Short mmCIF file of C-alpha atoms (C1' of nucleotides) in Angstrom, two decimals:
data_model
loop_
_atom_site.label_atom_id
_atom_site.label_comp_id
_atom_site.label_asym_id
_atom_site.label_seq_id
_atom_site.Cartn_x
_atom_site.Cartn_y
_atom_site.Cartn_z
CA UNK A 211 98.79 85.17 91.45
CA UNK A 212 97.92 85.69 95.01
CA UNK A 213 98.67 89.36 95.19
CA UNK A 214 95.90 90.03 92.74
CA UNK A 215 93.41 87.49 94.15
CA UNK A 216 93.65 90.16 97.58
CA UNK A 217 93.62 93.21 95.16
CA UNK A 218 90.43 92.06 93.80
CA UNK A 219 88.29 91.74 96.92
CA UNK A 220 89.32 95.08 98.18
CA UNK A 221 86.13 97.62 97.70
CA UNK A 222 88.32 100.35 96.84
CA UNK A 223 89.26 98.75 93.86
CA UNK A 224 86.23 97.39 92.82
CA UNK A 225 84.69 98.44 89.45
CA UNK A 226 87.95 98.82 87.84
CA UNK A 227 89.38 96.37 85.21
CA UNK A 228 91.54 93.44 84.91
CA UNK A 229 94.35 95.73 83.68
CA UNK A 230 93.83 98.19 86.38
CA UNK A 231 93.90 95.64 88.90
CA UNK A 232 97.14 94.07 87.52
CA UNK A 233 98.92 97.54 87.30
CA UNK A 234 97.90 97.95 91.19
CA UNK A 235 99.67 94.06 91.32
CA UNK A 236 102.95 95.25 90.03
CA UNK A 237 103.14 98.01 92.46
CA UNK A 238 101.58 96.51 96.01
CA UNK A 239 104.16 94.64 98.36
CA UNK A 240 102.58 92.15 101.21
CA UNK A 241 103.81 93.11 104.57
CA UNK A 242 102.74 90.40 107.90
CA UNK A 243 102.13 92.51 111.28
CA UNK A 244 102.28 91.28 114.73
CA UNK A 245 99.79 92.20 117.39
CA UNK A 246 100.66 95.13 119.13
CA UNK A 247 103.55 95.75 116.18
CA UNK A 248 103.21 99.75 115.59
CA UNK A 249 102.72 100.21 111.51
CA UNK A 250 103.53 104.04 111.48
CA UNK A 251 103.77 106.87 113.85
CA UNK A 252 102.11 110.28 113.87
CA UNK A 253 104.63 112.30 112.18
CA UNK A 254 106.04 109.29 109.84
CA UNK A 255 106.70 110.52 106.61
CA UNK A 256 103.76 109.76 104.53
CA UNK A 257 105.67 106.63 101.80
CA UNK A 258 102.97 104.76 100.72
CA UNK A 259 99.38 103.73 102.26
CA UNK A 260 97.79 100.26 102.92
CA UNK A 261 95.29 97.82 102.48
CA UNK A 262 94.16 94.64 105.17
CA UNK A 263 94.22 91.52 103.88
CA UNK A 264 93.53 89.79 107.08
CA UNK A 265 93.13 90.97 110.77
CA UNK A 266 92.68 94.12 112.47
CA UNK A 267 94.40 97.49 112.52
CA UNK A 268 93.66 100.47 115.30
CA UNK A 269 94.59 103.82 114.31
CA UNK A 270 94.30 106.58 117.18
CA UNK A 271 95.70 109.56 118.69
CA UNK A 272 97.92 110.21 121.58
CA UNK A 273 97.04 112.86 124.20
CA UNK A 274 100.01 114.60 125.93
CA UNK A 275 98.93 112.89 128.69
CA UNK A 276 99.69 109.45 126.70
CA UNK A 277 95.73 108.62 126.59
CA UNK A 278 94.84 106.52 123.68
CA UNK A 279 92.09 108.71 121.66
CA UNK A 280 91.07 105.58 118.95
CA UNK A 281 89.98 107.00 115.46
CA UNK A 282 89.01 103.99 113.39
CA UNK A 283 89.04 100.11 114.12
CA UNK A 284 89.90 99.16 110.46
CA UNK A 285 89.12 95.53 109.11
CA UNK A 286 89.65 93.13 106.05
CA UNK A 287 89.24 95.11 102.99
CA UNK A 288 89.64 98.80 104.27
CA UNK A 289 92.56 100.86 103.47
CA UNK A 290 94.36 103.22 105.70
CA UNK A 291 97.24 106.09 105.43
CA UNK A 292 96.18 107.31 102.19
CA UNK A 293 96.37 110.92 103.33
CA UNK A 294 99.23 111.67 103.47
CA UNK A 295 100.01 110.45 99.59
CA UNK A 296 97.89 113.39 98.56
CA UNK A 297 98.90 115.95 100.70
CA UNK A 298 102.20 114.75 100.58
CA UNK A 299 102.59 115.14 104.40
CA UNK A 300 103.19 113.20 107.46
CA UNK A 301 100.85 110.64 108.96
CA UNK A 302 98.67 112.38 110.61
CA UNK A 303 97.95 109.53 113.27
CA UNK A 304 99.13 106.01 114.73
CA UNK A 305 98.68 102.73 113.28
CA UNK A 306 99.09 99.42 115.14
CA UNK A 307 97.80 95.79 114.52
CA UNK A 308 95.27 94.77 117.09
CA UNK A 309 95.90 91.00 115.58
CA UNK A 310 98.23 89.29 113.75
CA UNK A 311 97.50 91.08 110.59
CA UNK A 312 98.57 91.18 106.30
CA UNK A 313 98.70 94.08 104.88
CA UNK A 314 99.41 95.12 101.43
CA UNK A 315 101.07 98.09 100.85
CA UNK A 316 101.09 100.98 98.08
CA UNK A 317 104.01 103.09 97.91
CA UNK A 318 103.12 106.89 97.70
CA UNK A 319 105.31 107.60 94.37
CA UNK A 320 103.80 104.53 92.34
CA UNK A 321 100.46 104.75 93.05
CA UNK A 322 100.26 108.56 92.09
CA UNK A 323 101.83 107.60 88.98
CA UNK A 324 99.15 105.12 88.57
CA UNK A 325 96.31 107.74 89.04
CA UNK A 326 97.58 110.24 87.10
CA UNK A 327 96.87 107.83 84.39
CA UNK A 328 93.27 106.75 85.04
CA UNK A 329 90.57 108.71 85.91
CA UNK A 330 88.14 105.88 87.44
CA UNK A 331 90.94 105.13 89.94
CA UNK A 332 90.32 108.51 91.35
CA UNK A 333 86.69 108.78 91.08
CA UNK A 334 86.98 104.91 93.40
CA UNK A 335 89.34 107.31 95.60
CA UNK A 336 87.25 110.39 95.86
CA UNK A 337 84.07 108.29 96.87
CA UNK A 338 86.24 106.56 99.50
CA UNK A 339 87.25 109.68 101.20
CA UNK A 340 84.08 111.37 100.89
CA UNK A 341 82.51 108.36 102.66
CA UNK A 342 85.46 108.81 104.97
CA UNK A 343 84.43 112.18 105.90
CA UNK A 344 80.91 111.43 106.44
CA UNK A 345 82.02 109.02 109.30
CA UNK A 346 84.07 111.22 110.63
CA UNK A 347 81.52 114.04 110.81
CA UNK A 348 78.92 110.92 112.39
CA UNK A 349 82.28 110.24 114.79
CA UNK A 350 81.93 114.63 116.22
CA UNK A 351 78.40 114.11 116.21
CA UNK A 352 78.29 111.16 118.59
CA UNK A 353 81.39 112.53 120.99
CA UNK A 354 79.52 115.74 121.15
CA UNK A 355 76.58 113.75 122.59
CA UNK A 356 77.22 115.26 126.01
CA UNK A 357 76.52 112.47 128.63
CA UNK A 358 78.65 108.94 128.53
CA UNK A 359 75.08 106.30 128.56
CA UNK A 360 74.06 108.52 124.96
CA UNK A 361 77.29 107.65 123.47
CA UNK A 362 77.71 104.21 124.68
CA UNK A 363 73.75 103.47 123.42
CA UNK A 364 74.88 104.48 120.13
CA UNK A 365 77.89 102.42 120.12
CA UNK A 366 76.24 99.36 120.67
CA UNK A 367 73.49 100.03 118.34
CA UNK A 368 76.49 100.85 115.91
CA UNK A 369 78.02 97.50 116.76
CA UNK A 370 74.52 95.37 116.86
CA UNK A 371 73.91 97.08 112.88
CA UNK A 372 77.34 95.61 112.15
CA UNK A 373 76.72 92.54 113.42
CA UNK A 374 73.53 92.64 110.84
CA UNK A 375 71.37 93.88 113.33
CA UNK A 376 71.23 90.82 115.56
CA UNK A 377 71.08 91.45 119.41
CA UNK A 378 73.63 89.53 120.70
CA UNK A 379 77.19 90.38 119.06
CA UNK A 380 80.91 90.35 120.66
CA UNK A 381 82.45 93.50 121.09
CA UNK A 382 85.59 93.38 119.06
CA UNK A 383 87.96 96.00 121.28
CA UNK A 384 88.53 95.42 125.19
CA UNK A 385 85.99 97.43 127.45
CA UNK A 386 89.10 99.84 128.16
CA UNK A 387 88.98 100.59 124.23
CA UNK A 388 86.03 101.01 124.33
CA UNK A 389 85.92 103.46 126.96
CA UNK A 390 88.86 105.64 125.32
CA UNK A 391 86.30 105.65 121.77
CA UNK A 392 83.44 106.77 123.43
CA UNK A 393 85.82 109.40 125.51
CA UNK A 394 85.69 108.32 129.30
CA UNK A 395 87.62 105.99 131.37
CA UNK A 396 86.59 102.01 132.29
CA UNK A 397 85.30 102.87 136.07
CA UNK A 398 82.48 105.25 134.10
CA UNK A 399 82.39 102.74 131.39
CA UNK A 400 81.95 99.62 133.79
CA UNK A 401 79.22 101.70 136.27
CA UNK A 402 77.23 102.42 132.85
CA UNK A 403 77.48 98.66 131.95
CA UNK A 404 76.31 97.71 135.36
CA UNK A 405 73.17 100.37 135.44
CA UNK A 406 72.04 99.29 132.26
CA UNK A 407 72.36 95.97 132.86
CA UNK A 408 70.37 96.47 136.15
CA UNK A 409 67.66 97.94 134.01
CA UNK A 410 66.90 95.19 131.64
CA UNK A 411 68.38 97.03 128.93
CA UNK A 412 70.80 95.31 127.63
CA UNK A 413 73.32 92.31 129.10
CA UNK A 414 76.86 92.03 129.38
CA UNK A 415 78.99 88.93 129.70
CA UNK A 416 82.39 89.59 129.16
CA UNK A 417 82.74 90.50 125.92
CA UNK A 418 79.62 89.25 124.76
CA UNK A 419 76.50 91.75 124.83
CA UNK A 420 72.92 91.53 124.39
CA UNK A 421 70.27 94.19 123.78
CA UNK A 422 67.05 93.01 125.43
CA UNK A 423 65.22 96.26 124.66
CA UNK A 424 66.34 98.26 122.00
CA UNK A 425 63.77 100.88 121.99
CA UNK A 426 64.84 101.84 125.38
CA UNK A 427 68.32 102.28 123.90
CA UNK A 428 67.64 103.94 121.20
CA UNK A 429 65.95 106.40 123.58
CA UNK A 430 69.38 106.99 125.22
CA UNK A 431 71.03 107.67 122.37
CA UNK A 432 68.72 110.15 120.38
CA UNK A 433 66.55 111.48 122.72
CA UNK A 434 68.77 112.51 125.75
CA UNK A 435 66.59 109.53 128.03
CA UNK A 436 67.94 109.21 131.34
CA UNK A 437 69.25 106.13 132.52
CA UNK B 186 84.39 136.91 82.12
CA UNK B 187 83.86 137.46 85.78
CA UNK B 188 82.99 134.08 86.73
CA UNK B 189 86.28 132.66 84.99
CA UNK B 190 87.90 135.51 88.00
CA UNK B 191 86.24 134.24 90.49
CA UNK B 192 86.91 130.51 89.71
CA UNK B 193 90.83 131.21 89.44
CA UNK B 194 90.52 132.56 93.16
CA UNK B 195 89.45 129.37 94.24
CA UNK B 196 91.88 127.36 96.33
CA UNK B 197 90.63 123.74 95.09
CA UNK B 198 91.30 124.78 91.60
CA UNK B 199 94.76 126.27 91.91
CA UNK B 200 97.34 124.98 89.14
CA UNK B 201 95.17 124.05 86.59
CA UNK B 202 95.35 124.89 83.41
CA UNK B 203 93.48 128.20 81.61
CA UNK B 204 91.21 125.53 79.95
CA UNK B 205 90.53 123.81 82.83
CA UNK B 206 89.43 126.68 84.19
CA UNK B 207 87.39 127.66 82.03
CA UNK B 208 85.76 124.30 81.55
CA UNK B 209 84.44 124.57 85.21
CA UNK B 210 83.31 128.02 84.43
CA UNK B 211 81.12 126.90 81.86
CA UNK B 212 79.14 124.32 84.39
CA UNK B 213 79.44 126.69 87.20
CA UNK B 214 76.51 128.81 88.44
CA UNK B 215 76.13 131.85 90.68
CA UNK B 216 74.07 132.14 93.09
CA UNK B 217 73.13 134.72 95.88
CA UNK B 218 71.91 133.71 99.63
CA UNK B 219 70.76 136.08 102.46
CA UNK B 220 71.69 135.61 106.08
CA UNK B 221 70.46 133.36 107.97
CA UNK B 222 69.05 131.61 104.42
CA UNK B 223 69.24 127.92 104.55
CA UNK B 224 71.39 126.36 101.69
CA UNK B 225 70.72 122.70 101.85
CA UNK B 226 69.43 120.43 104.78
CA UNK B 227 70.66 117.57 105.94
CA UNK B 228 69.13 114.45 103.85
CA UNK B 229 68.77 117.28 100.50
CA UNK B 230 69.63 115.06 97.75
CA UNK B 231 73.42 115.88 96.84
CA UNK B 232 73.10 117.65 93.02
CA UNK B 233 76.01 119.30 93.34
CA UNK B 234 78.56 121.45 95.51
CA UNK B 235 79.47 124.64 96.48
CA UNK B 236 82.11 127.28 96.13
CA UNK B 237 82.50 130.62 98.47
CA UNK B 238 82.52 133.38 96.51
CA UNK B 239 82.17 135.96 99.28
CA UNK B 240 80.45 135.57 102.62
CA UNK B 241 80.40 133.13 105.33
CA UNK B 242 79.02 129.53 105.55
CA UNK B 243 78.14 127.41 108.65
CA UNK B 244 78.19 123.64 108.00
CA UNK B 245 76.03 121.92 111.05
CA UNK B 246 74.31 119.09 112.88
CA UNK B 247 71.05 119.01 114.43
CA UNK B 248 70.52 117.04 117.80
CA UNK B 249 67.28 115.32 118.25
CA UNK B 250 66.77 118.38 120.64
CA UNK B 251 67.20 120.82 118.06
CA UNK B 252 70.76 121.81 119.34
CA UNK B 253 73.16 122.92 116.74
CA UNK B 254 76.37 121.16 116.58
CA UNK B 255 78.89 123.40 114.11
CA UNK B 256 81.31 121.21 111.75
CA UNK B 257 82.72 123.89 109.81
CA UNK B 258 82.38 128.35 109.16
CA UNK B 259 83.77 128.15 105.70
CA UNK B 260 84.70 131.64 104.18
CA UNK B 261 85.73 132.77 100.78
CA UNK B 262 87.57 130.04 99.33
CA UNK B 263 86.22 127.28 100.51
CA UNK B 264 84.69 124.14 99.17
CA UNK B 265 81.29 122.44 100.76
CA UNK B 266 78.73 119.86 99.52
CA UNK B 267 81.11 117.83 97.82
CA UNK B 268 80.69 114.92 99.70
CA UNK B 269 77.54 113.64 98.09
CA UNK B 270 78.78 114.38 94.53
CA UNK B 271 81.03 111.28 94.52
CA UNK B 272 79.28 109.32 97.00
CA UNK B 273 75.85 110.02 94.99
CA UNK B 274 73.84 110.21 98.31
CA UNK B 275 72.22 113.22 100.45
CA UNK B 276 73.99 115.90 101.87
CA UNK B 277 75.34 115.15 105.38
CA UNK B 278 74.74 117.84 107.22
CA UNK B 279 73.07 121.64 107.29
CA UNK B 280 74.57 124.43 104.86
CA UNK B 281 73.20 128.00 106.38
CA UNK B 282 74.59 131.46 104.93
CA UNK B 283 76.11 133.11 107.94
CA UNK B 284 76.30 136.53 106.29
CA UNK B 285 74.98 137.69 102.88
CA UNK B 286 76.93 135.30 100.55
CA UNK B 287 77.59 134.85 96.75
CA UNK B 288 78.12 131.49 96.13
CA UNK B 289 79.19 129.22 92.93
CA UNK B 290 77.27 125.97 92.44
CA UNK B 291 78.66 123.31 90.45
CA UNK B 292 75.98 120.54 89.39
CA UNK B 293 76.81 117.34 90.01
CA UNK B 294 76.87 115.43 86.87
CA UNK B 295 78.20 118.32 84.63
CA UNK B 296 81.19 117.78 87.68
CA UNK B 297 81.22 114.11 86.93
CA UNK B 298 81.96 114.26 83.39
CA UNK B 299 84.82 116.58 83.99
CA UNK B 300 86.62 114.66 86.62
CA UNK B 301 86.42 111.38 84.47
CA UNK B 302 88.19 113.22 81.81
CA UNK B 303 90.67 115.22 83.66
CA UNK B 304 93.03 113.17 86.11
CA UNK B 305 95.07 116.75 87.37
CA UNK B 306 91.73 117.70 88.29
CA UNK B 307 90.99 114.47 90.63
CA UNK B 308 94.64 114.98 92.06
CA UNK B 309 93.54 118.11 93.14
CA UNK B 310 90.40 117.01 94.69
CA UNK B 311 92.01 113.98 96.29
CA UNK B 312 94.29 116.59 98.41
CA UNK B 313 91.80 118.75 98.85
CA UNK B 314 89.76 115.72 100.60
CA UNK B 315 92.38 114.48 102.41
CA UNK B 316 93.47 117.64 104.24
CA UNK B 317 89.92 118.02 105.13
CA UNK B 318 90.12 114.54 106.82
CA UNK B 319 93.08 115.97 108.14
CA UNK B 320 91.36 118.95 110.06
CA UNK B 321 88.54 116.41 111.10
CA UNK B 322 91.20 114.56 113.00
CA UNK B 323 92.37 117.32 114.81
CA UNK B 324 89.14 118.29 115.94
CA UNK B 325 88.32 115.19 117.20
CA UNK B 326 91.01 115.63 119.20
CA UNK B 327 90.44 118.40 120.41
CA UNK B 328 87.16 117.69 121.24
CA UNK B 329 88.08 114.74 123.20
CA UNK B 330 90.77 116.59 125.19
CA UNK B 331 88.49 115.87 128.48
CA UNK B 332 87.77 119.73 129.95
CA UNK B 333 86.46 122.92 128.41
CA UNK B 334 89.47 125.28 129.39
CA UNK B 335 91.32 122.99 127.47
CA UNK B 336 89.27 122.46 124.40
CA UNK B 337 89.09 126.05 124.68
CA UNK B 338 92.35 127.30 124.68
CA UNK B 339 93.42 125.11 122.01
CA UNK B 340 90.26 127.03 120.45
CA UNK B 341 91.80 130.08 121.10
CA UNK B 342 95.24 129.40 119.58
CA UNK B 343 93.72 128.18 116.90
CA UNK B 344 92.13 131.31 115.91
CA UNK B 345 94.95 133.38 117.25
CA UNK B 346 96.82 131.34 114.06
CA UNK B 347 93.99 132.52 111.57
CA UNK B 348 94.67 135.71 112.45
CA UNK B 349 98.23 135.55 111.47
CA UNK B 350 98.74 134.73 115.11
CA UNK B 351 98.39 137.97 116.59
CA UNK B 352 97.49 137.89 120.27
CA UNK B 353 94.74 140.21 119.35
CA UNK B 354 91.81 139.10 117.47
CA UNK B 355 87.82 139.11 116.77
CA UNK B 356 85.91 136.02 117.45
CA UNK B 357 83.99 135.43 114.07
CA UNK B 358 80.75 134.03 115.73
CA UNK B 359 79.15 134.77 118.89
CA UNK B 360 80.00 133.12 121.86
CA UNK B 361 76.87 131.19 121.94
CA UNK B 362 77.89 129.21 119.02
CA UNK B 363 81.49 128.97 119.98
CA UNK B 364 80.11 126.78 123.22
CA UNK B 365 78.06 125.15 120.65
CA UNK B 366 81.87 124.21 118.88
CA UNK B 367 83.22 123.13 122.13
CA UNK B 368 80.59 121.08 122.97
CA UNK B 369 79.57 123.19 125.88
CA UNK B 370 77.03 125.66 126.76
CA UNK B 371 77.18 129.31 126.91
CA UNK B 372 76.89 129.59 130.78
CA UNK B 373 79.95 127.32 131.23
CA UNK B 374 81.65 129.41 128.35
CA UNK B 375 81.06 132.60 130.22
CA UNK B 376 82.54 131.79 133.81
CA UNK B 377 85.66 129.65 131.98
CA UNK B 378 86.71 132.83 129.93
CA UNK B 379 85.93 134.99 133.33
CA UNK B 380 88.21 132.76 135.01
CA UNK B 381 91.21 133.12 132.51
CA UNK B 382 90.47 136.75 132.43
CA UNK B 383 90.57 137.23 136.04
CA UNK B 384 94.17 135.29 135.91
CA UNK B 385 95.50 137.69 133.44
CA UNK B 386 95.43 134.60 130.91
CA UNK B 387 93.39 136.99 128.27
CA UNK B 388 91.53 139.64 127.78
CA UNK B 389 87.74 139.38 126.68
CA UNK B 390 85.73 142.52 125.60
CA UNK B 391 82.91 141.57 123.65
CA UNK B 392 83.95 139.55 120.83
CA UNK B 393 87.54 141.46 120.84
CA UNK B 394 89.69 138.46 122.01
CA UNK B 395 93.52 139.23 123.71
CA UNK B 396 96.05 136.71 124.31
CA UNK B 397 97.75 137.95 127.46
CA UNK B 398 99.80 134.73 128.79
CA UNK B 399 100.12 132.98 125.09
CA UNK B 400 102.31 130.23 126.91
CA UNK B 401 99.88 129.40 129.75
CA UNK B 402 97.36 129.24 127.41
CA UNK B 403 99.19 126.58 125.91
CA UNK B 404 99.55 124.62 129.16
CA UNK B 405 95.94 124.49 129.44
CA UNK B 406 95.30 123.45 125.92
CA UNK B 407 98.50 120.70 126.04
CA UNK B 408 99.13 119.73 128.83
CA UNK B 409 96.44 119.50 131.20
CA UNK B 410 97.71 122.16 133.36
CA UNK B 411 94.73 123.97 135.75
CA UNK B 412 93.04 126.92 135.61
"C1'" DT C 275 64.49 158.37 122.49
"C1'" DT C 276 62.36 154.56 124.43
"C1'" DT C 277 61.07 149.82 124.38
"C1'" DC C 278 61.89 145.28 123.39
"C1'" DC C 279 64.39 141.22 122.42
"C1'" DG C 280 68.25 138.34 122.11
"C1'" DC C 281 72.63 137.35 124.05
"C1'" DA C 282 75.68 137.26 127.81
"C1'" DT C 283 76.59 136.95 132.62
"C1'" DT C 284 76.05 135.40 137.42
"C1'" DG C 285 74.46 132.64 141.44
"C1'" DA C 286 72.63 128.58 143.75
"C1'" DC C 287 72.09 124.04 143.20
"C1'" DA C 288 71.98 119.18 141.06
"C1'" DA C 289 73.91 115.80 138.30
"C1'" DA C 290 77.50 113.56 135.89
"C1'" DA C 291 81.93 112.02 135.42
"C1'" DG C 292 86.66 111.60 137.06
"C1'" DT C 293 90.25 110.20 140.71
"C1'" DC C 294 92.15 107.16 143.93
"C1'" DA C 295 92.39 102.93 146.04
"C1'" DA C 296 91.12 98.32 146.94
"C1'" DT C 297 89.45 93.96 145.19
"C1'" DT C 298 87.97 90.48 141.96
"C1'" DT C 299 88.16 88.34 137.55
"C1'" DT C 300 90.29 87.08 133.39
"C1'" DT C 301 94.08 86.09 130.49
"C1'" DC C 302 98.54 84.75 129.46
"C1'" DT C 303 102.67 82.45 130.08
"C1'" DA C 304 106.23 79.84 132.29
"C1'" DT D 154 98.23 74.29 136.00
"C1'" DA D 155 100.04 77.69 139.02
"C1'" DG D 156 101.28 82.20 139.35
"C1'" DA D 157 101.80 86.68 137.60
"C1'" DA D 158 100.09 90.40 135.01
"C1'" DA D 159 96.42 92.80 132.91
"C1'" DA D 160 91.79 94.10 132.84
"C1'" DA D 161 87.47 94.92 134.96
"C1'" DT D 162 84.72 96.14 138.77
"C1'" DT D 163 83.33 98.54 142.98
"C1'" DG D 164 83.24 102.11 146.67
"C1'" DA D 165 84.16 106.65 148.68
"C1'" DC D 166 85.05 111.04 147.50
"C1'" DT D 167 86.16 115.33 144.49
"C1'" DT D 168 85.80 118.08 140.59
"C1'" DT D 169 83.60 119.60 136.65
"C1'" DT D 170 79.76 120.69 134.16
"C1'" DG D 171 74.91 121.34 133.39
"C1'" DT D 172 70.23 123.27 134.89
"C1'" DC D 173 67.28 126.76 136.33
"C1'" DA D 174 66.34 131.31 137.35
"C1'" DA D 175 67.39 136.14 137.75
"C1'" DT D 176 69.63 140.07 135.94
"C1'" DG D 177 72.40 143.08 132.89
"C1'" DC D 178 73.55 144.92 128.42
"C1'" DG D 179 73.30 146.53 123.68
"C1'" DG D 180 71.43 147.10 119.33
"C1'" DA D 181 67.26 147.27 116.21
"C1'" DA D 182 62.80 149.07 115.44
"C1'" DA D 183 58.77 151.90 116.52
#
DNA sequence: TTTCCGCATTGACAAAAGTCAATTTTTCTA
DNA sequence: TAGAAAAATTGACTTTTGTCAATGCGGAAA
């Protein structure tokens, strides 16, 4: 069964058993995005959450103003919109695929019969959303690094640790994305590129960067070094 | 029993049964901090979590220049530490008593066992969680609404709300540590609530807080009308 | 009561980031 | 592959915020 074989490599899942993993089967429907295709709205009522198979999902804020405030780039294997199944509230947030993307989704209902049932399900869930709120408290931290070049040096050095901690790595969201995560516009954005570039400190082609001194850049982002 | 009382008052524990409760008094344990004592530190291993009995708890971050950066005051009620209890890693952050607080501690593994055997008890952990990821959201938000007047007004509102949104109100820290919040510094703080004072926005004595011009206070914090 | 200390306020100035507008580069599609 | 649209970059200028330094104010302790 296909269904399952996805169920299986998701982490959130992982530890349980081959009956837990076929009762999560019976109850997950696979759903194909487009790119750009809005998955819910802020406000939505809260049906069900999901899972990526494949491709990539944004999930952000709007300002009144309409500016994009991006919360999480989400990937294969993470799950999103399981808030509102325990609160029992709205989506608290925007979800749109950034690629073509598959999805599997829970509905709300179902899967809270399901946990009701088995205890290591929810100790899987807890850890999830305590992890969760860990990254979201690293998230305050970094935005509340006052100046634009600390937040952008910890991006990258974010991004390089993803990339297993090589020094060249493609940034996976346009510069303008990038700019609305780390809370500033592109013109700041492109000017802090450009200076750090101009320093040696890193190099930026496109979407393709390169940290030629990491020390340096870890110096912007934890010590408040000037640029 | 007066720790089974106290246990009944808490929020996170609401709707379970009398034997649930008293289950979780049996593992619980009281403890007393001064002011100003420090609870745990950030990188403590995580042995258990905490429950407000009475008092007042600030939850922070430390810069690399020692500046505080304040995540949560959590008062009588409230739930902190968990985090590492189903993660099984360090505590994320700083845990200070603000005032002279009596505290319930619930050890870790005694916590463990409970949860695997109690699936109500998960549910209402899993909400708990998830509202807090909730709040998080919002404050990122509000922290990335660009200016200060804005981030806070929407501060002020906010705490107008706690207050069973009077327009009158005492701010709970000093202001000091509310620039800290909006990622600001006190000197800013001062001449941004001077200016909304000397437009008849509010009225600041002190830490007596007024609401004067509730709407255009919401201009500022919505929209991003001017001071 | 008086002194001291921390917190808050204010002013002058410097630095950082945003706005607006023009231009170049890249990407997508017809 | 050309042409249009979107994204990125750059420059000139404005606004906002932070820094440094001086001063005021109020409560705790001698």
């Amino acid at each position: 069964m296909k269904l399952l074989d996805h169920i299986v490599t998701i982490p959130l899942f992982e530890g349980l058993s081959r009956g837990q993993h076929e009762a999560l089967a019976r109850i997950a429907v696979s759903r194909s995005y487009k790119k750009g295709q809005t998955i819910f709205s802020e406000g939505d009522e809260g049906i069900g959450f999901y899972a990526i198979v494949s491709g990539r999902v944004k999930i952000f804020k709007l300002s009144p103003e309409g500016k994009e405030q991006i919360l999480h780039m989400m990937g294969p294997g993470d799950i999103f919109g399981e808030v509102p199944v325990f609160t029992g509230r709205e989506y608290p947030a925007y979800a749109e695929a950034h690629n073509n993307s598959s999805l599997l989704f829970f509905p709300r209902n179902s899967f809270i019969e399901l946990v009701k049932k088995d205890p290591s399900l929810s100790l899987n869930l807890l850890a999830l959303l305590s992890r969760r709120l860990r990254r979201f408290a690293a998230l305050i931290e970094d935005l509340s690094l006052k100046e634009v070049p600390a937040r952008l040096a910890a991006y990258l050095l974010y991004a390089s640790k993803k990339s297993s901690n090589k020094d060249e790595f493609d940034l996976d969201i346009s510069k303008g994305q990038l700019a609305s995560i780390l809370g500033t516009i592109p013109e700041t954005l492109s000017r802090i590129l450009g200076r750090m570039g101009r320093q040696g400190i890193i190099l930026s082609e496109g979407s393709r960067m390169k940290i030629l001194n990491r020390t340096t850049l870890e110096e912007i982002a934890t010590k408040g070094r000037k640029l």
